[in-house]
Amino acid sequence: MRSTLSAAARSGRLPRAAGTLTLLGALLAPVASAQTAPAQTAPAQTAPAKVGSVSAATDRAVSALAIEVSGVAKGRIVSCPAALKLSVNAVCVYSQSASGTLRPLLKGRLGARASGDWKSSGKSSVLLAAPAGGKASAFVLLSPMSDTETLVVVDALKAAPAPAASAAPKAATPAGVVRGQPYVLGSDLVGVVKVTSLGGGKYRLSTEDDGLLTVTVGAKSAQAAGGAVELPLAPATDGRNLIFPLAGLRALGCTVTPAGSNLTVACGPDSVGLKPIVF
């Protein structure tokens, strides 16, 4: 008569071998970790054997590897014990062979597809493996149920979590700007102010009603049509655009009027709506 353990195997309710969960957690960090639960003795069953089925979610690589392993173990697929907390890809095979007998047979069958050697914890042992033509993406676990019975588990390695997308780096604050103060880009003033680069960090700003201002990046001193003027803040540049202090537009004879969340800049008869930049 078969033992209670064998009967439990036939019924599909296989007990967890000592050390199995520890092995999954300690030796297979990428594999879904199993949490320890007290072992329970499954009562003997006289009902017909309940053969487990492979989950519809099982991936092809694990399924193919499980077929190879099952052929070597000369076992049959059973329901995986819930206590092992395996993935939906797992395939469990009940074998009437000792784990010590299965280890060299399985290692020999996998050959170069076996990654390293068997790693043991207590009575259980695990081997990283690859399906035919693939890379190591699964593992084979042998968990002895008795001296002559073994639960063989084939499961996919848990994919490493994708690294968190790093936040897009903030644009560097152009040198010379004052944080918290409003600026406008020279390109935002198109239609009311003509901005001409003179080279060497110098720019000429002109309006239709003969407003004229020559400024230098990094300097508050500017040259207007009537002579030298002092700007409230120094102009800056991001390497392509003139970044001009909003308050400096008064030196050109322009007026600035709030318009909701934007501003209206009027220089003579022309005006434009824009949103200032605050660094």
CSV table of C-alpha atoms in Angstrom, one decimal:
chain,number,residue,atom,x,y,z
A,1,MET,CA,0.0,0.0,0.0
A,2,ARG,CA,1.3,3.4,-0.9
A,3,SER,CA,2.2,5.9,1.9
A,4,THR,CA,0.0,8.8,2.9
A,5,LEU,CA,2.5,11.0,1.1
A,6,SER,CA,2.1,9.1,-2.1
A,7,ALA,CA,-1.6,9.3,-1.8
A,8,ALA,CA,-1.4,13.1,-1.3
A,9,ALA,CA,0.7,13.2,-4.5
A,10,ARG,CA,-1.8,11.3,-6.4
A,11,SER,CA,-4.6,13.6,-5.2
A,12,GLY,CA,-2.7,16.7,-6.3
A,13,ARG,CA,-2.4,18.1,-2.8
A,14,LEU,CA,1.4,17.7,-2.3
A,15,PRO,CA,2.9,18.8,1.0
A,16,ARG,CA,5.7,21.3,1.0
A,17,ALA,CA,9.1,19.7,1.7
A,18,ALA,CA,11.3,21.2,4.4
A,19,GLY,CA,13.6,23.9,3.1
A,20,THR,CA,11.8,24.3,-0.2
A,21,LEU,CA,10.6,27.8,0.4
A,22,THR,CA,13.9,28.8,1.9
A,23,LEU,CA,15.7,27.6,-1.2
A,24,LEU,CA,13.4,29.5,-3.5
A,25,GLY,CA,13.9,32.7,-1.5
A,26,ALA,CA,17.6,32.4,-0.8
A,27,LEU,CA,19.0,30.9,-4.0
A,28,LEU,CA,16.6,32.3,-6.5
A,29,ALA,CA,16.3,36.0,-5.6
A,30,PRO,CA,14.7,36.9,-9.0
A,31,VAL,CA,12.1,34.2,-8.5
A,32,ALA,CA,8.9,35.1,-6.7
A,33,SER,CA,9.7,34.7,-3.0
A,34,ALA,CA,7.7,32.1,-1.1
A,35,GLN,CA,6.6,32.8,2.5
A,36,THR,CA,6.9,30.1,5.1
A,37,ALA,CA,3.7,28.4,6.2
A,38,PRO,CA,3.3,25.5,8.6
A,39,ALA,CA,3.3,22.2,6.8
A,40,GLN,CA,0.1,20.3,6.9
A,41,THR,CA,-0.2,16.5,6.6
A,42,ALA,CA,-2.5,15.6,3.8
A,43,PRO,CA,-5.0,12.8,4.6
A,44,ALA,CA,-4.8,9.7,2.6
A,45,GLN,CA,-7.2,9.6,-0.3
A,46,THR,CA,-8.7,6.6,-2.0
A,47,ALA,CA,-10.3,8.6,-4.8
A,48,PRO,CA,-8.8,8.3,-8.3
A,49,ALA,CA,-5.6,10.2,-8.8
A,50,LYS,CA,-6.1,13.9,-9.6
A,51,VAL,CA,-3.8,14.9,-12.3
A,52,GLY,CA,-2.9,18.6,-12.3
A,53,SER,CA,-3.2,20.7,-15.4
A,54,VAL,CA,-0.8,23.2,-16.9
A,55,SER,CA,-2.0,26.8,-16.6
A,56,ALA,CA,-3.1,28.4,-19.8
A,57,ALA,CA,-0.7,31.2,-18.9
A,58,THR,CA,2.3,28.9,-18.9
A,59,ASP,CA,4.8,30.3,-21.4
A,60,ARG,CA,6.2,28.1,-24.1
A,61,ALA,CA,9.8,28.1,-22.8
A,62,VAL,CA,8.7,26.7,-19.4
A,63,SER,CA,6.3,24.3,-21.0
A,64,ALA,CA,9.0,22.9,-23.4
A,65,LEU,CA,11.5,22.6,-20.5
A,66,ALA,CA,8.9,20.9,-18.4
A,67,ILE,CA,8.3,18.3,-21.1
A,68,GLU,CA,12.0,17.5,-21.1
A,69,VAL,CA,12.2,17.3,-17.4
A,70,SER,CA,9.1,15.2,-17.1
A,71,GLY,CA,10.6,12.7,-19.6
A,72,VAL,CA,13.7,12.3,-17.6
A,73,ALA,CA,11.8,12.2,-14.2
A,74,LYS,CA,9.3,9.7,-15.7
A,75,GLY,CA,6.6,11.4,-13.8
A,76,ARG,CA,3.3,13.1,-14.5
A,77,ILE,CA,2.0,16.6,-14.1
A,78,VAL,CA,0.2,17.4,-10.9
A,79,SER,CA,-1.3,20.5,-9.3
A,80,CYS,CA,1.5,22.7,-7.8
A,81,PRO,CA,1.2,23.2,-4.0
A,82,ALA,CA,-0.2,26.6,-3.3
A,83,ALA,CA,2.2,27.0,-0.4
A,84,LEU,CA,5.1,27.3,-2.8
A,85,LYS,CA,3.7,30.6,-4.2
A,86,LEU,CA,4.9,29.7,-7.7
A,87,SER,CA,4.1,31.8,-10.7
A,88,VAL,CA,1.3,31.0,-13.1
A,89,ASN,CA,4.0,29.6,-15.5
A,90,ALA,CA,4.9,26.8,-13.0
A,91,VAL,CA,4.6,23.1,-14.0
A,92,CYS,CA,4.9,20.5,-11.2
A,93,VAL,CA,5.7,16.8,-11.8
A,94,TYR,CA,5.3,14.0,-9.4
A,95,SER,CA,8.2,11.5,-9.8
A,96,GLN,CA,8.7,8.1,-8.1
A,97,SER,CA,12.5,8.6,-8.2
A,98,ALA,CA,14.7,9.9,-5.5
A,99,SER,CA,16.0,13.4,-6.0
A,100,GLY,CA,19.6,12.1,-5.7
A,101,THR,CA,18.9,9.9,-8.7
A,102,LEU,CA,17.3,12.7,-10.7
A,103,ARG,CA,20.0,15.4,-10.2
A,104,PRO,CA,22.7,13.9,-12.5
A,105,LEU,CA,20.0,12.7,-15.0
A,106,LEU,CA,18.5,16.2,-15.4
A,107,LYS,CA,21.9,17.9,-15.4
A,108,GLY,CA,23.1,15.5,-18.1
A,109,ARG,CA,19.9,16.0,-20.1
A,110,LEU,CA,20.2,19.8,-20.1
A,111,GLY,CA,23.9,19.8,-20.8
A,112,ALA,CA,25.2,23.2,-21.6
A,113,ARG,CA,21.8,24.7,-21.0
A,114,ALA,CA,22.2,24.2,-17.3
A,115,SER,CA,23.6,27.3,-15.6
A,116,GLY,CA,26.1,26.2,-13.0
A,117,ASP,CA,25.4,23.3,-10.7
A,118,TRP,CA,22.7,22.3,-8.4
A,119,LYS,CA,22.3,24.5,-5.3
A,120,SER,CA,21.0,22.9,-2.2
A,121,SER,CA,19.2,24.0,1.0
A,122,GLY,CA,18.2,21.3,3.3
A,123,LYS,CA,16.9,18.4,1.2
A,124,SER,CA,15.7,20.6,-1.7
A,125,SER,CA,17.9,21.6,-4.6
A,126,VAL,CA,17.6,23.9,-7.6
A,127,LEU,CA,19.2,24.4,-11.0
A,128,LEU,CA,18.9,27.3,-13.3
A,129,ALA,CA,18.2,26.2,-16.8
A,130,ALA,CA,17.4,27.4,-20.3
A,131,PRO,CA,14.9,26.0,-22.8
A,132,ALA,CA,16.3,24.7,-26.2
A,133,GLY,CA,17.9,27.6,-28.1
A,134,GLY,CA,17.3,30.1,-25.3
A,135,LYS,CA,19.1,31.7,-22.3
A,136,ALA,CA,18.7,30.8,-18.7
A,137,SER,CA,15.1,31.9,-18.0
A,138,ALA,CA,13.8,29.1,-15.8
A,139,PHE,CA,14.7,26.9,-12.9
A,140,VAL,CA,14.2,23.3,-11.9
A,141,LEU,CA,13.5,22.5,-8.3
A,142,LEU,CA,13.7,19.1,-6.7
A,143,SER,CA,11.8,18.7,-3.4
A,144,PRO,CA,12.0,15.2,-1.9
A,145,MET,CA,8.7,13.9,-0.6
A,146,SER,CA,10.2,10.6,0.6
A,147,ASP,CA,13.2,8.5,0.0
A,148,THR,CA,11.8,7.4,-3.4
A,149,GLU,CA,9.4,10.2,-4.3
A,150,THR,CA,10.2,13.7,-5.6
A,151,LEU,CA,8.2,16.8,-6.5
A,152,VAL,CA,9.8,18.3,-9.5
A,153,VAL,CA,9.0,22.0,-10.2
A,154,VAL,CA,9.8,23.9,-13.4
A,155,ASP,CA,9.1,27.6,-13.3
A,156,ALA,CA,10.1,30.8,-15.0
A,157,LEU,CA,12.6,33.2,-13.4
A,158,LYS,CA,10.8,36.3,-12.4
A,159,ALA,CA,11.8,39.1,-14.7
A,160,ALA,CA,13.9,41.8,-13.1
A,161,PRO,CA,11.8,44.9,-12.5
A,162,ALA,CA,12.4,47.5,-15.1
A,163,PRO,CA,14.4,50.3,-13.8
A,164,ALA,CA,12.3,53.3,-12.8
A,165,ALA,CA,12.4,55.9,-15.6
A,166,SER,CA,14.5,58.6,-14.3
A,167,ALA,CA,12.9,62.0,-14.3
A,168,ALA,CA,13.8,64.1,-17.3
A,169,PRO,CA,16.6,66.5,-16.2
A,170,LYS,CA,15.5,70.0,-15.6
A,171,ALA,CA,16.8,72.5,-18.1
A,172,ALA,CA,19.8,74.3,-16.6
A,173,THR,CA,19.1,77.8,-15.4
A,174,PRO,CA,21.0,80.2,-17.8
A,175,ALA,CA,23.8,82.0,-16.2
A,176,GLY,CA,23.0,85.4,-15.0
A,177,VAL,CA,19.2,85.1,-14.5
A,178,VAL,CA,17.7,85.9,-11.2
A,179,ARG,CA,15.4,83.2,-9.9
A,180,GLY,CA,11.8,84.2,-9.3
A,181,GLN,CA,12.0,87.2,-11.7
A,182,PRO,CA,10.0,87.3,-15.0
A,183,TYR,CA,11.8,87.2,-18.3
A,184,VAL,CA,10.8,87.0,-22.0
A,185,LEU,CA,12.5,85.4,-24.9
A,186,GLY,CA,13.5,87.6,-27.8
A,187,SER,CA,11.6,85.4,-30.1
A,188,ASP,CA,8.4,86.0,-28.0
A,189,LEU,CA,8.6,89.7,-28.9
A,190,VAL,CA,8.2,89.1,-32.7
A,191,GLY,CA,5.8,91.6,-34.1
A,192,VAL,CA,6.5,94.3,-31.5
A,193,VAL,CA,10.3,94.3,-31.0
A,194,LYS,CA,12.9,93.4,-33.6
A,195,VAL,CA,15.8,91.6,-31.9
A,196,THR,CA,19.1,91.5,-33.8
A,197,SER,CA,22.2,89.7,-32.6
A,198,LEU,CA,25.4,91.9,-33.0
A,199,GLY,CA,27.7,89.1,-31.9
A,200,GLY,CA,29.9,89.0,-28.8
A,201,GLY,CA,26.8,88.8,-26.5
A,202,LYS,CA,25.4,92.1,-27.8
A,203,TYR,CA,21.8,92.5,-29.1
A,204,ARG,CA,19.9,95.5,-30.6
A,205,LEU,CA,16.2,95.8,-29.8
A,206,SER,CA,14.2,98.2,-32.0
A,207,THR,CA,10.5,99.1,-32.3
A,208,GLU,CA,8.4,100.5,-35.1
A,209,ASP,CA,8.1,103.9,-33.4
A,210,ASP,CA,11.9,104.3,-33.3
A,211,GLY,CA,12.5,102.8,-29.9
A,212,LEU,CA,16.1,101.5,-29.8
A,213,LEU,CA,18.2,99.7,-27.1
A,214,THR,CA,21.5,98.0,-27.4
A,215,VAL,CA,22.1,95.5,-24.6
A,216,THR,CA,24.9,93.1,-23.5
A,217,VAL,CA,24.4,89.7,-21.9
A,218,GLY,CA,25.3,89.8,-18.3
A,219,ALA,CA,25.4,93.6,-18.0
A,220,LYS,CA,22.7,96.0,-16.6
A,221,SER,CA,24.1,99.0,-18.5
A,222,ALA,CA,22.5,99.5,-21.9
A,223,GLN,CA,22.5,102.1,-24.6
A,224,ALA,CA,19.2,103.7,-25.6
A,225,ALA,CA,18.6,106.3,-28.4
A,226,GLY,CA,18.9,109.1,-25.8
A,227,GLY,CA,22.0,107.8,-24.0
A,228,ALA,CA,23.0,105.2,-21.4
A,229,VAL,CA,20.3,103.6,-19.3
A,230,GLU,CA,20.4,101.1,-16.4
A,231,LEU,CA,18.3,98.0,-16.7
A,232,PRO,CA,16.7,96.5,-13.6
A,233,LEU,CA,18.2,93.1,-14.4
A,234,ALA,CA,21.0,92.0,-16.7
A,235,PRO,CA,19.9,90.2,-19.9
A,236,ALA,CA,21.0,86.5,-20.4
A,237,THR,CA,21.0,83.9,-23.1
A,238,ASP,CA,20.6,80.2,-23.4
A,239,GLY,CA,23.0,80.1,-26.3
A,240,ARG,CA,20.3,80.6,-28.9
A,241,ASN,CA,17.8,83.1,-27.6
A,242,LEU,CA,18.1,86.5,-25.8
A,243,ILE,CA,16.5,86.2,-22.4
A,244,PHE,CA,15.4,89.7,-21.5
A,245,PRO,CA,14.0,91.0,-18.2
A,246,LEU,CA,10.4,91.8,-18.5
A,247,ALA,CA,10.8,95.1,-16.6
A,248,GLY,CA,13.5,96.2,-19.0
A,249,LEU,CA,11.0,96.6,-21.8
A,250,ARG,CA,10.1,100.0,-20.3
A,251,ALA,CA,13.5,101.3,-21.5
A,252,LEU,CA,12.1,100.7,-25.0
A,253,GLY,CA,8.9,102.6,-24.3
A,254,CYS,CA,6.8,99.5,-24.1
A,255,THR,CA,4.0,98.9,-21.6
A,256,VAL,CA,3.1,95.6,-20.0
A,257,THR,CA,-0.5,94.9,-19.0
A,258,PRO,CA,-1.7,91.8,-17.2
A,259,ALA,CA,-4.2,89.7,-19.3
A,260,GLY,CA,-5.3,86.7,-17.2
A,261,SER,CA,-2.4,84.3,-16.8
A,262,ASN,CA,-0.6,86.0,-19.6
A,263,LEU,CA,0.6,89.6,-20.3
A,264,THR,CA,0.0,92.0,-23.2
A,265,VAL,CA,3.2,93.8,-24.3
A,266,ALA,CA,2.5,97.0,-26.3
A,267,CYS,CA,5.2,98.9,-28.1
A,268,GLY,CA,3.7,101.8,-30.0
A,269,PRO,CA,0.7,100.7,-32.1
A,270,ASP,CA,1.7,97.0,-31.9
A,271,SER,CA,1.1,94.6,-29.2
A,272,VAL,CA,1.5,90.9,-28.5
A,273,GLY,CA,0.3,88.5,-25.8
A,274,LEU,CA,2.9,86.3,-24.1
A,275,LYS,CA,3.6,84.3,-20.9
A,276,PRO,CA,6.7,85.4,-19.1
A,277,ILE,CA,9.4,82.8,-18.1
A,278,VAL,CA,10.2,82.5,-14.4
A,279,PHE,CA,13.2,80.4,-13.5
